[in-house]
Short mmCIF file of C-alpha atoms in Angstrom, two decimals:
data_model
loop_
_atom_site.label_atom_id
_atom_site.label_comp_id
_atom_site.label_asym_id
_atom_site.label_seq_id
_atom_site.Cartn_x
_atom_site.Cartn_y
_atom_site.Cartn_z
CA MET A 1 -17.23 -13.04 -32.52
CA GLN A 2 -14.15 -13.15 -30.34
CA GLY A 3 -12.34 -10.38 -32.72
CA LEU A 4 -15.52 -8.23 -32.08
CA PHE A 5 -15.15 -8.66 -28.43
CA THR A 6 -11.86 -7.56 -28.41
CA PHE A 7 -12.31 -4.73 -30.54
CA ILE A 8 -15.15 -3.56 -28.02
CA GLY A 9 -13.23 -4.65 -24.97
CA ARG A 10 -10.28 -2.35 -25.85
CA PHE A 11 -12.38 0.60 -25.23
CA HIS A 12 -11.83 -0.24 -21.76
CA PRO A 13 -8.78 1.85 -20.86
CA LEU A 14 -10.79 4.90 -22.32
CA TRP A 15 -13.74 4.27 -20.71
CA VAL A 16 -12.63 3.38 -17.08
CA HIS A 17 -11.67 7.13 -16.19
CA LEU A 18 -15.30 8.23 -16.65
CA PRO A 19 -16.43 6.07 -13.03
CA ILE A 20 -13.45 7.19 -11.32
CA GLY A 21 -13.90 10.80 -12.01
CA PHE A 22 -17.93 10.62 -11.22
CA LEU A 23 -17.43 8.60 -7.99
CA MET A 24 -14.46 11.17 -6.46
CA ILE A 25 -16.38 14.36 -7.26
CA ALA A 26 -19.48 12.56 -5.74
CA VAL A 27 -17.79 11.79 -2.34
CA PHE A 28 -15.62 15.51 -2.49
CA LEU A 29 -19.17 16.75 -3.20
CA LYS A 30 -20.73 14.90 0.06
CA VAL A 31 -17.83 15.94 2.05
CA TYR A 32 -18.61 19.68 1.10
CA ILE A 33 -22.22 19.17 2.16
CA VAL A 34 -21.19 17.75 5.67
CA LEU A 35 -18.67 20.32 6.17
CA VAL A 36 -20.52 23.86 4.95
CA LYS A 37 -24.01 22.58 5.38
CA LYS A 38 -24.98 22.54 1.75
CA ALA A 39 -27.87 20.29 1.95
CA VAL A 40 -28.67 21.87 -1.84
CA LEU A 41 -26.30 19.98 -3.37
CA GLN A 42 -27.34 16.33 -2.25
CA GLU A 43 -29.27 15.63 -5.70
CA ALA A 44 -25.91 16.75 -7.70
CA VAL A 45 -24.23 13.58 -5.12
CA ASN A 46 -27.23 11.37 -6.12
CA PHE A 47 -26.46 12.50 -9.87
CA CYS A 48 -22.78 11.96 -9.75
CA LEU A 49 -23.20 9.01 -7.94
CA PHE A 50 -25.98 7.26 -10.70
CA LEU A 51 -23.41 8.12 -13.29
CA GLY A 52 -20.82 6.65 -11.66
CA ALA A 53 -22.58 3.28 -11.12
CA VAL A 54 -23.59 3.18 -14.72
CA SER A 55 -20.12 3.62 -16.24
CA ALA A 56 -18.66 1.83 -13.51
CA ALA A 57 -20.89 -1.10 -14.42
CA ILE A 58 -19.84 -0.35 -18.37
CA ALA A 59 -16.31 -0.22 -17.79
CA ALA A 60 -16.23 -3.58 -15.93
CA LEU A 61 -18.06 -5.29 -18.92
CA LEU A 62 -15.63 -4.10 -21.38
CA GLY A 63 -12.77 -5.10 -18.55
CA PHE A 64 -13.80 -8.47 -18.60
CA LEU A 65 -14.13 -8.20 -22.57
CA LEU A 66 -10.79 -7.08 -22.74
CA SER A 67 -9.46 -10.06 -20.46
CA GLN A 68 -10.63 -12.49 -22.86
CA SER A 69 -8.28 -11.62 -25.52
CA GLY A 70 -5.39 -12.90 -23.72
CA GLY A 71 -2.33 -11.94 -22.89
CA TYR A 72 -3.59 -10.94 -19.29
CA GLU A 73 -3.43 -13.72 -16.62
CA GLY A 74 -2.50 -14.50 -13.44
CA GLU A 75 -3.59 -12.96 -9.97
CA LEU A 76 -3.13 -9.72 -11.03
CA LEU A 77 -5.65 -9.85 -13.28
CA ASP A 78 -8.06 -11.93 -11.19
CA VAL A 79 -7.75 -9.22 -8.08
CA HIS A 80 -8.30 -6.67 -10.93
CA LEU A 81 -11.39 -8.48 -11.88
CA THR A 82 -12.91 -8.34 -8.42
CA ALA A 83 -12.17 -5.18 -7.33
CA GLY A 84 -13.69 -3.90 -10.23
CA TRP A 85 -17.14 -5.90 -9.86
CA ILE A 86 -17.19 -4.91 -6.05
CA THR A 87 -16.61 -1.30 -7.12
CA VAL A 88 -20.05 -1.56 -9.14
CA ALA A 89 -21.67 -3.17 -6.48
CA MET A 90 -20.31 -0.72 -3.81
CA SER A 91 -21.40 2.50 -6.11
CA TRP A 92 -24.99 1.39 -7.13
CA THR A 93 -25.25 0.26 -3.26
CA ALA A 94 -23.70 3.89 -2.32
CA TRP A 95 -26.32 5.51 -4.93
CA TRP A 96 -29.24 3.88 -3.23
CA VAL A 97 -28.47 4.61 0.16
CA ASN A 98 -27.51 8.04 -0.13
CA LYS A 99 -30.52 8.63 -2.80
CA ASN A 100 -32.62 7.12 0.43
CA GLU A 101 -30.68 8.64 3.15
CA GLY A 102 -33.69 9.44 5.46
CA LYS A 103 -34.26 5.95 5.78
CA PHE A 104 -30.48 4.86 6.93
CA SER A 105 -28.25 6.17 9.56
CA LYS A 106 -25.57 8.77 8.18
CA LYS A 107 -22.89 7.02 9.55
CA LEU A 108 -23.84 4.06 7.16
CA ASN A 109 -23.56 6.27 4.29
CA TYR A 110 -20.22 7.95 5.25
CA ILE A 111 -18.92 4.47 5.73
CA LEU A 112 -20.16 3.28 1.95
CA LEU A 113 -18.59 6.25 0.49
CA GLY A 114 -15.27 5.62 2.13
CA VAL A 115 -15.01 1.90 1.52
CA LEU A 116 -16.37 2.73 -2.23
CA MET A 117 -13.09 4.68 -2.30
CA ILE A 118 -11.05 2.20 -0.97
CA THR A 119 -12.35 -0.59 -3.42
CA LEU A 120 -12.20 2.21 -6.38
CA SER A 121 -8.34 2.61 -5.25
CA VAL A 122 -7.74 -0.81 -5.31
CA ALA A 123 -9.13 -1.69 -8.58
CA GLY A 124 -7.18 1.15 -10.11
CA HIS A 125 -3.96 0.18 -8.37
CA PHE A 126 -4.34 -3.40 -9.94
CA GLY A 127 -5.22 -2.22 -13.52
CA GLY A 128 -2.16 -0.09 -13.68
CA SER A 129 0.05 -2.77 -12.60
CA LEU A 130 -1.66 -4.94 -15.13
CA THR A 131 -0.52 -2.51 -17.85
CA HIS A 132 2.68 -1.18 -16.11
CA GLY A 133 4.03 -3.50 -14.24
CA GLU A 134 3.63 -4.78 -10.39
CA ASP A 135 6.08 -2.10 -9.25
CA TYR A 136 4.69 0.93 -11.19
CA LEU A 137 3.83 2.66 -8.11
CA THR A 138 6.51 1.98 -5.77
CA ALA A 139 9.79 1.77 -8.62
CA TYR A 140 10.52 5.24 -7.84
CA ALA A 141 9.21 5.75 -4.66
CA PRO A 142 11.84 7.60 -1.81
CA PHE A 143 11.59 4.80 0.62
CA GLY A 144 12.33 0.94 0.91
CA ASN A 145 14.68 -1.06 -1.65
CA ASN A 146 12.20 -0.81 -4.83
CA GLN A 147 13.94 2.14 -6.48
CA LYS A 148 17.41 0.45 -5.90
CA ALA A 149 16.17 -2.69 -6.93
CA ASN A 150 14.78 -1.41 -10.71
CA ARG A 151 18.31 -0.01 -11.40
CA GLN A 152 21.35 -2.11 -13.20
CA ARG A 153 23.44 -3.62 -11.49
CA LEU A 154 26.77 -1.44 -10.21
CA LEU A 155 29.49 -2.96 -12.08
CA ALA A 156 33.33 -2.00 -10.97
CA ASN A 157 34.64 -2.31 -14.39
CA ALA A 158 33.27 -3.19 -18.61
CA GLU A 159 35.30 -6.54 -17.67
CA GLU A 160 33.33 -8.30 -15.02
CA ALA A 161 30.31 -7.56 -17.52
CA GLU A 162 28.09 -9.90 -18.44
CA VAL A 163 25.90 -9.98 -21.72
CA PHE A 164 22.50 -11.37 -20.51
CA THR A 165 22.20 -9.28 -17.24
CA ASP A 166 23.74 -6.00 -18.37
CA VAL A 167 23.07 -5.63 -21.91
CA ILE A 168 20.48 -7.94 -22.97
CA GLN A 169 18.09 -7.99 -20.24
CA PRO A 170 17.91 -4.38 -19.88
CA ILE A 171 16.92 -4.26 -23.54
CA LEU A 172 14.19 -6.47 -23.02
CA LYS A 173 13.08 -4.57 -19.66
CA SER A 174 12.77 -1.35 -22.14
CA LYS A 175 11.65 -2.99 -25.05
CA CYS A 176 9.67 -6.26 -24.44
CA GLN A 177 8.68 -6.46 -20.56
CA SER A 178 5.60 -4.14 -20.92
CA CYS A 179 3.90 -6.76 -22.54
CA HIS A 180 5.52 -10.28 -21.59
CA ARG A 181 5.75 -10.31 -17.71
CA ALA A 182 4.04 -11.87 -14.78
CA GLY A 183 0.16 -10.61 -15.28
CA LYS A 184 0.49 -9.66 -19.01
CA MET A 185 2.12 -12.48 -21.07
CA LYS A 186 1.35 -11.94 -24.29
CA GLY A 187 1.44 -15.15 -25.95
CA GLU A 188 2.17 -16.97 -22.64
CA LEU A 189 5.47 -15.72 -22.83
CA ASP A 190 7.49 -13.98 -19.75
CA MET A 191 10.52 -12.26 -20.53
CA THR A 192 11.63 -10.84 -17.48
CA SER A 193 14.54 -13.30 -16.57
CA PHE A 194 16.72 -16.25 -18.23
CA GLU A 195 15.04 -19.06 -17.10
CA SER A 196 11.15 -17.58 -18.08
CA LEU A 197 12.65 -16.27 -21.49
CA MET A 198 14.11 -19.97 -22.29
CA VAL A 199 10.82 -21.48 -21.42
CA GLY A 200 9.16 -19.82 -24.61
CA GLY A 201 5.70 -19.01 -24.97
CA GLU A 202 2.46 -20.80 -26.40
CA ASN A 203 3.90 -21.92 -29.31
CA GLY A 204 7.25 -22.78 -27.96
CA PRO A 205 10.76 -21.55 -27.81
CA VAL A 206 11.30 -18.31 -28.76
CA LEU A 207 15.25 -18.62 -29.33
CA ILE A 208 17.27 -21.50 -30.15
CA PRO A 209 21.15 -21.15 -29.12
CA ALA A 210 23.77 -20.73 -31.43
CA ASP A 211 20.93 -20.64 -34.38
CA THR A 212 19.49 -16.91 -34.64
CA GLU A 213 17.69 -18.20 -38.37
CA ASN A 214 15.53 -20.27 -36.70
CA SER A 215 14.94 -18.19 -33.34
CA GLU A 216 11.36 -16.46 -33.47
CA LEU A 217 11.81 -13.77 -31.43
CA ILE A 218 15.01 -12.55 -33.90
CA ARG A 219 12.61 -13.40 -36.77
CA ARG A 220 10.18 -10.95 -35.16
CA VAL A 221 12.03 -8.29 -34.74
CA LYS A 222 13.61 -8.11 -38.19
CA LEU A 223 9.82 -8.35 -39.75
CA PRO A 224 9.01 -4.80 -41.52
CA SER A 225 7.05 -2.64 -38.83
CA ASP A 226 3.58 -3.28 -40.77
CA HIS A 227 3.71 -7.03 -40.79
CA ASP A 228 1.02 -8.73 -38.14
CA ASP A 229 4.03 -10.64 -36.57
CA PHE A 230 6.03 -7.70 -35.94
CA MET A 231 7.45 -6.97 -32.49
CA PRO A 232 7.02 -4.95 -30.46
CA ALA A 233 3.53 -4.51 -31.43
CA GLU A 234 0.81 -1.80 -30.57
CA GLY A 235 3.53 1.45 -31.96
CA LYS A 236 5.90 0.97 -29.43
CA LYS A 237 9.34 1.84 -30.07
CA PRO A 238 11.10 -0.93 -32.05
CA LEU A 239 14.34 -2.31 -30.94
CA THR A 240 17.31 -0.29 -32.97
CA GLU A 241 19.84 -2.23 -34.78
CA GLU A 242 22.38 -2.47 -32.27
CA GLU A 243 20.13 -4.06 -30.04
CA ILE A 244 18.93 -6.51 -32.39
CA GLN A 245 22.74 -7.40 -33.45
CA TRP A 246 23.51 -7.61 -29.42
CA ILE A 247 20.71 -10.34 -29.40
CA SER A 248 21.72 -11.94 -32.46
CA TRP A 249 25.06 -11.90 -31.04
CA TRP A 250 24.17 -13.37 -27.37
CA ILE A 251 22.31 -16.17 -29.42
CA GLU A 252 24.52 -17.24 -32.15
CA LYS A 253 28.52 -16.20 -31.03
CA GLY A 254 27.23 -16.70 -27.18
CA ASN A 255 25.25 -19.62 -27.33
CA ALA A 256 22.49 -17.78 -25.29
CA ASP A 257 24.53 -18.54 -22.01
CA PRO A 258 23.79 -16.13 -19.70
CA LYS A 259 27.21 -15.75 -17.93
CA VAL A 260 29.27 -14.98 -21.11
CA LEU A 261 31.09 -12.09 -20.61
CA LEU A 262 30.82 -9.08 -22.43
CA MET A 263 34.33 -8.67 -23.48
CA GLN A 264 34.12 -12.18 -25.43
CA ALA A 265 31.77 -9.82 -27.71
CA ASP A 266 32.93 -7.82 -31.33
CA GLU A 267 34.95 -4.66 -30.58
CA GLU A 268 32.02 -2.79 -32.51
CA LEU A 269 29.37 -4.09 -30.22
CA ILE A 270 31.52 -3.51 -26.95
CA ALA A 271 31.99 0.02 -27.99
CA TRP A 272 28.28 0.33 -27.87
CA ALA A 273 27.53 -1.20 -24.65
CA GLU A 274 29.84 0.08 -22.29
CA PRO A 275 28.66 3.66 -22.37
CA ARG A 276 25.58 1.78 -21.49
CA LEU A 277 26.85 0.09 -18.26
CA ASN A 278 26.20 1.24 -14.60
CA ILE A 279 29.72 1.57 -13.55
CA MET A 280 30.88 2.59 -10.53
CA GLY A 281 32.12 6.10 -10.39
CA ALA A 282 30.58 6.91 -13.83
CA GLU A 283 27.85 8.56 -12.56
CA LYS A 284 29.73 10.46 -10.16
CA SER A 285 32.05 11.44 -12.39
CA ALA A 286 29.02 12.71 -15.12
CA VAL A 287 27.32 14.85 -12.34
CA SER A 288 30.96 16.52 -11.46
CA ASN A 289 31.30 17.67 -15.08
CA ILE A 290 28.00 20.16 -14.86
CA ASP A 291 30.04 22.76 -14.22
CA THR A 292 27.59 25.58 -13.43
CA ALA A 293 29.99 28.38 -14.25
CA GLN A 294 30.30 27.11 -17.58
CA ILE A 295 26.99 26.96 -18.38
CA GLN A 296 26.46 30.22 -17.36
CA GLY A 297 29.52 31.78 -19.35
CA LEU A 298 27.28 30.03 -22.50
CA GLU A 299 24.25 31.71 -21.49
CA ARG A 300 25.91 35.32 -20.82
CA VAL A 301 27.02 35.04 -24.82
CA GLY A 302 23.03 33.79 -26.24
CA PHE A 303 22.97 30.27 -25.30
CA ARG A 304 19.92 28.69 -23.63
CA VAL A 305 21.14 25.73 -21.97
CA ARG A 306 18.82 23.40 -20.22
CA VAL A 307 20.08 20.04 -18.23
CA LEU A 308 18.38 16.87 -19.57
CA SER A 309 19.47 14.65 -16.97
CA GLN A 310 21.97 15.24 -13.82
CA GLU A 311 22.87 11.81 -13.81
CA SER A 312 24.40 11.51 -16.99
CA ALA A 313 25.26 15.55 -17.41
CA ALA A 314 23.13 15.88 -20.43
CA LEU A 315 22.48 19.26 -22.16
CA ASP A 316 19.89 20.69 -24.24
CA ILE A 317 21.65 23.83 -26.13
CA VAL A 318 19.86 26.39 -28.12
CA LEU A 319 21.29 29.30 -30.22
CA PRO A 320 18.58 32.01 -30.86
CA ALA A 321 19.04 33.46 -34.40
CA GLU A 322 18.83 36.85 -32.40
CA SER A 323 21.92 36.11 -30.40
CA ALA A 324 24.09 34.79 -33.19
CA GLY A 325 24.77 38.31 -34.36
CA GLY A 326 26.64 37.07 -37.41
CA GLN A 327 28.82 35.29 -35.20
CA ALA A 328 27.65 31.32 -35.17
CA SER A 329 31.15 29.92 -36.00
CA GLU A 330 32.88 31.41 -33.22
CA LEU A 331 29.65 30.60 -30.85
CA VAL A 332 29.66 27.05 -32.10
CA LYS A 333 34.02 26.67 -31.01
CA ALA A 334 32.73 28.16 -27.55
CA LEU A 335 30.62 24.92 -27.06
CA LEU A 336 33.49 22.41 -27.37
CA PRO A 337 34.67 22.41 -23.97
CA VAL A 338 30.99 20.81 -23.30
CA LYS A 339 30.73 19.10 -26.28
CA ASP A 340 30.46 15.77 -24.76
CA GLN A 341 27.92 16.52 -22.66
CA VAL A 342 25.49 18.47 -25.57
CA TYR A 343 22.64 15.89 -26.05
CA TRP A 344 20.33 18.08 -28.06
CA LEU A 345 21.53 20.94 -30.07
CA THR A 346 19.42 23.71 -31.97
CA LEU A 347 21.27 26.09 -34.49
CA ALA A 348 18.14 27.18 -36.59
CA GLY A 349 18.71 30.08 -38.79
CA VAL A 350 21.62 31.21 -36.98
CA GLY A 351 23.83 31.16 -40.30
CA ILE A 352 26.05 27.76 -40.05
CA GLN A 353 28.40 27.01 -42.80
CA ASP A 354 29.61 23.92 -44.44
CA SER A 355 32.81 24.00 -42.18
CA ASP A 356 30.87 24.78 -38.98
CA LEU A 357 29.50 21.10 -39.54
CA THR A 358 33.25 19.75 -38.31
CA LEU A 359 33.30 21.00 -35.31
CA ILE A 360 29.60 19.89 -34.69
CA SER A 361 30.87 16.44 -35.84
CA GLN A 362 32.72 16.21 -32.46
CA PHE A 363 29.65 16.26 -30.24
CA LYS A 364 29.75 12.67 -30.13
CA ASN A 365 26.63 12.48 -27.76
CA LEU A 366 24.32 14.20 -29.96
CA GLN A 367 20.82 13.12 -30.32
CA ARG A 368 19.12 15.68 -31.57
CA LEU A 369 20.59 18.55 -34.07
CA ARG A 370 18.40 20.99 -36.01
CA LEU A 371 20.19 22.92 -38.26
CA GLU A 372 16.84 24.45 -40.39
CA ASN A 373 17.47 27.20 -42.50
CA ASN A 374 20.92 27.27 -42.74
CA PRO A 375 23.17 27.72 -45.85
CA ILE A 376 24.40 24.42 -45.57
CA THR A 377 25.17 22.21 -48.65
CA ASP A 378 25.99 18.52 -49.54
CA ARG A 379 29.58 19.21 -49.06
CA GLY A 380 29.52 19.74 -45.16
CA ILE A 381 26.47 17.73 -44.63
CA SER A 382 29.00 14.39 -44.86
CA SER A 383 30.70 15.40 -41.97
CA LEU A 384 27.71 14.49 -39.77
CA LYS A 385 27.85 10.63 -40.54
CA SER A 386 30.46 10.31 -37.58
CA LEU A 387 27.34 11.36 -35.11
CA THR A 388 26.56 7.44 -34.61
CA ASN A 389 23.96 8.36 -31.65
CA LEU A 390 21.95 10.81 -33.31
CA GLU A 391 18.47 10.25 -33.41
CA VAL A 392 16.96 13.35 -35.05
CA LEU A 393 18.35 15.67 -37.81
CA ASN A 394 16.29 18.63 -39.43
CA LEU A 395 17.58 20.22 -42.51
CA ASN A 396 14.36 21.88 -43.26
CA GLY A 397 15.60 25.06 -45.52
CA THR A 398 18.92 24.23 -46.55
CA LYS A 399 20.50 24.04 -49.60
CA ILE A 400 21.30 20.11 -49.73
CA SER A 401 20.35 17.43 -52.40
CA GLY A 402 19.43 14.05 -52.47
CA ALA A 403 22.98 13.36 -53.75
CA GLY A 404 24.35 14.48 -50.41
CA LEU A 405 22.02 12.35 -48.52
CA GLY A 406 24.13 9.15 -48.79
CA PRO A 407 26.71 9.51 -45.75
CA ILE A 408 23.48 10.35 -43.35
CA ALA A 409 21.74 7.26 -44.95
CA GLU A 410 24.40 5.25 -42.63
CA ILE A 411 23.83 6.79 -39.43
CA LYS A 412 22.24 3.70 -37.79
CA THR A 413 20.23 5.10 -35.07
CA LEU A 414 19.03 7.71 -37.08
CA ARG A 415 14.89 7.66 -36.69
CA SER A 416 13.35 11.02 -38.08
CA LEU A 417 14.71 13.51 -40.95
CA TYR A 418 13.21 16.68 -41.84
CA LEU A 419 13.76 17.82 -45.03
CA TRP A 420 10.83 20.92 -45.89
CA ASN A 421 11.66 23.03 -48.09
CA THR A 422 14.48 21.92 -50.31
CA SER A 423 15.89 20.28 -53.47
CA VAL A 424 15.13 16.59 -52.17
CA ASN A 425 12.30 14.45 -53.21
CA SER A 426 10.86 11.23 -51.76
CA GLN A 427 11.93 9.57 -55.34
CA GLU A 428 15.47 9.52 -55.32
CA ASP A 429 18.30 6.82 -54.87
CA TRP A 430 19.18 7.84 -51.35
CA VAL A 431 15.52 6.45 -50.12
CA LYS A 432 16.65 2.96 -50.67
CA LYS A 433 19.50 3.36 -48.76
CA MET A 434 17.41 4.77 -45.89
CA SER A 435 16.67 2.23 -42.80
CA SER A 436 12.57 1.29 -42.93
CA ALA A 437 13.17 2.71 -39.01
CA VAL A 438 13.55 6.16 -40.30
CA LYS A 439 10.78 8.61 -40.50
CA VAL A 440 11.57 11.02 -43.69
CA VAL A 441 9.26 14.13 -43.65
CA PHE A 442 8.86 16.43 -46.55
CA GLY A 443 6.00 18.53 -45.40
CA GLU A 444 4.49 17.80 -49.19
#
C-alpha cells in the first residue's frame, strides 16, 4: 500500500502548478474588475477561485502522500506542508467570501485575496527549496553574500588545494546533494559537509577510510545504471569515470582525510582536477582571452561564433556548408589561434578530410564535435582519441567502420556517439569496448 501512495504522491510536482495558475488568475481578474469597473467578470473570479481551491486541496493531499515516502525531512518540509494546508483553507475562504461579497465588506475580500497570495508564495518558495535547496532563490541574486558563498573557494595556486574541499565536495554538490542535503535527506544521508558525510545514512556509514571495496558510496556509483541501487538515481547525470576515480583515491590512498592535499594524488588525477580549480587570476585570464577582433575576423570568413561562457571564454563555432566553399582545411587552420577556447565545434558537410582531423585533435577542450556528412575514414578518426574532454561526437554519414572506432572507445568522457548512415552496426566488437555510459545512436 505504501508503494501505491508513493506512486500517487509523485504526481504532486505536476499537479501543484494548477492551483497556482487558477488562484493567480482569480486575483488578477479581481484587480482588473476593481480598476476598470467590469463587474460582469465577477463570476469568472468565483469560478477561478473554486477551481483553485479544489486543485489546491488535491495538490496538498498529493504532497502529503509524497512526504510519507521518505527523503524529505526537517523544518523545510514542516513549513511547506503547513503553508500548503493554510493555502487550501484560505482559497476556500476567499472563494466563499468573494461569492457572497454582498454579505461581507469589500475590504475583507481584498485582504483575504492578499493573504492568499502570500500563503501561496510561501508554500511555493519552500516547496522549491525542498527540491532545489534552501538557497535556490537567492543563490545567484545580485545582492548579499549568497552568490559568493556558493562558489568554490578561491585558491592562490594548485599546491594549496585540498582533495575533499576543492575536488570531492564540488563533485558531490553537482551530482549528489540534490537528494542528500538538509531538508531532503534520502536514506537519511546528508552529503553537504565532511562531518555529515562521515555520519552516513539509515544503513550506516557510506564510506570506510582506506577501504573502497566495502564503501557503499563507491559500490553504488559503479553499479549498472539500470540497477535499483545505482546512484545518482531518478535519471540524474551519473558520475564520470574520473570523478569516481578521485573519490576512490581519496577514500583509499587519502584515507578519507579532509585535509589531504591535491598534490599528493597521482599525476593523471591532478591533471584532470587542476583546470577545474578556482585559482586566483585564472578567471580574469580566461575572460581577457575573448578577443572581439579575433571573433569578428572568424565571422568575416564565414564562421558563426557564439560565446558559451564569459568566465571560461568558451566558444561555440559553426562552419555552415555554404560558407566552406571547398576551403574547409584552410578554414580549420584559421581556428588554431583560438583552439583552447573552442568547446563546441560544428563542421557538418563541409568537406573535412582525414588530414584535417589531426588539426582538430589539437582542440583539447572540445566537448561537442559534429563531423557528419564528411568523407572521413577510419584512418583519420584515430586522431580524435586525444580529445580527452569530448562528450558528444556525431559521425553520421561518414565512411568510418566498426574497426576504426576502437580509439574512440578510449575517450572516457564520451557520452553520446551518433552513427546513422555508416557501415557500423550494433553487433560489432567495438561495442564491447564502449563504456555503458555512452549512448550510441544508429537511427535504426
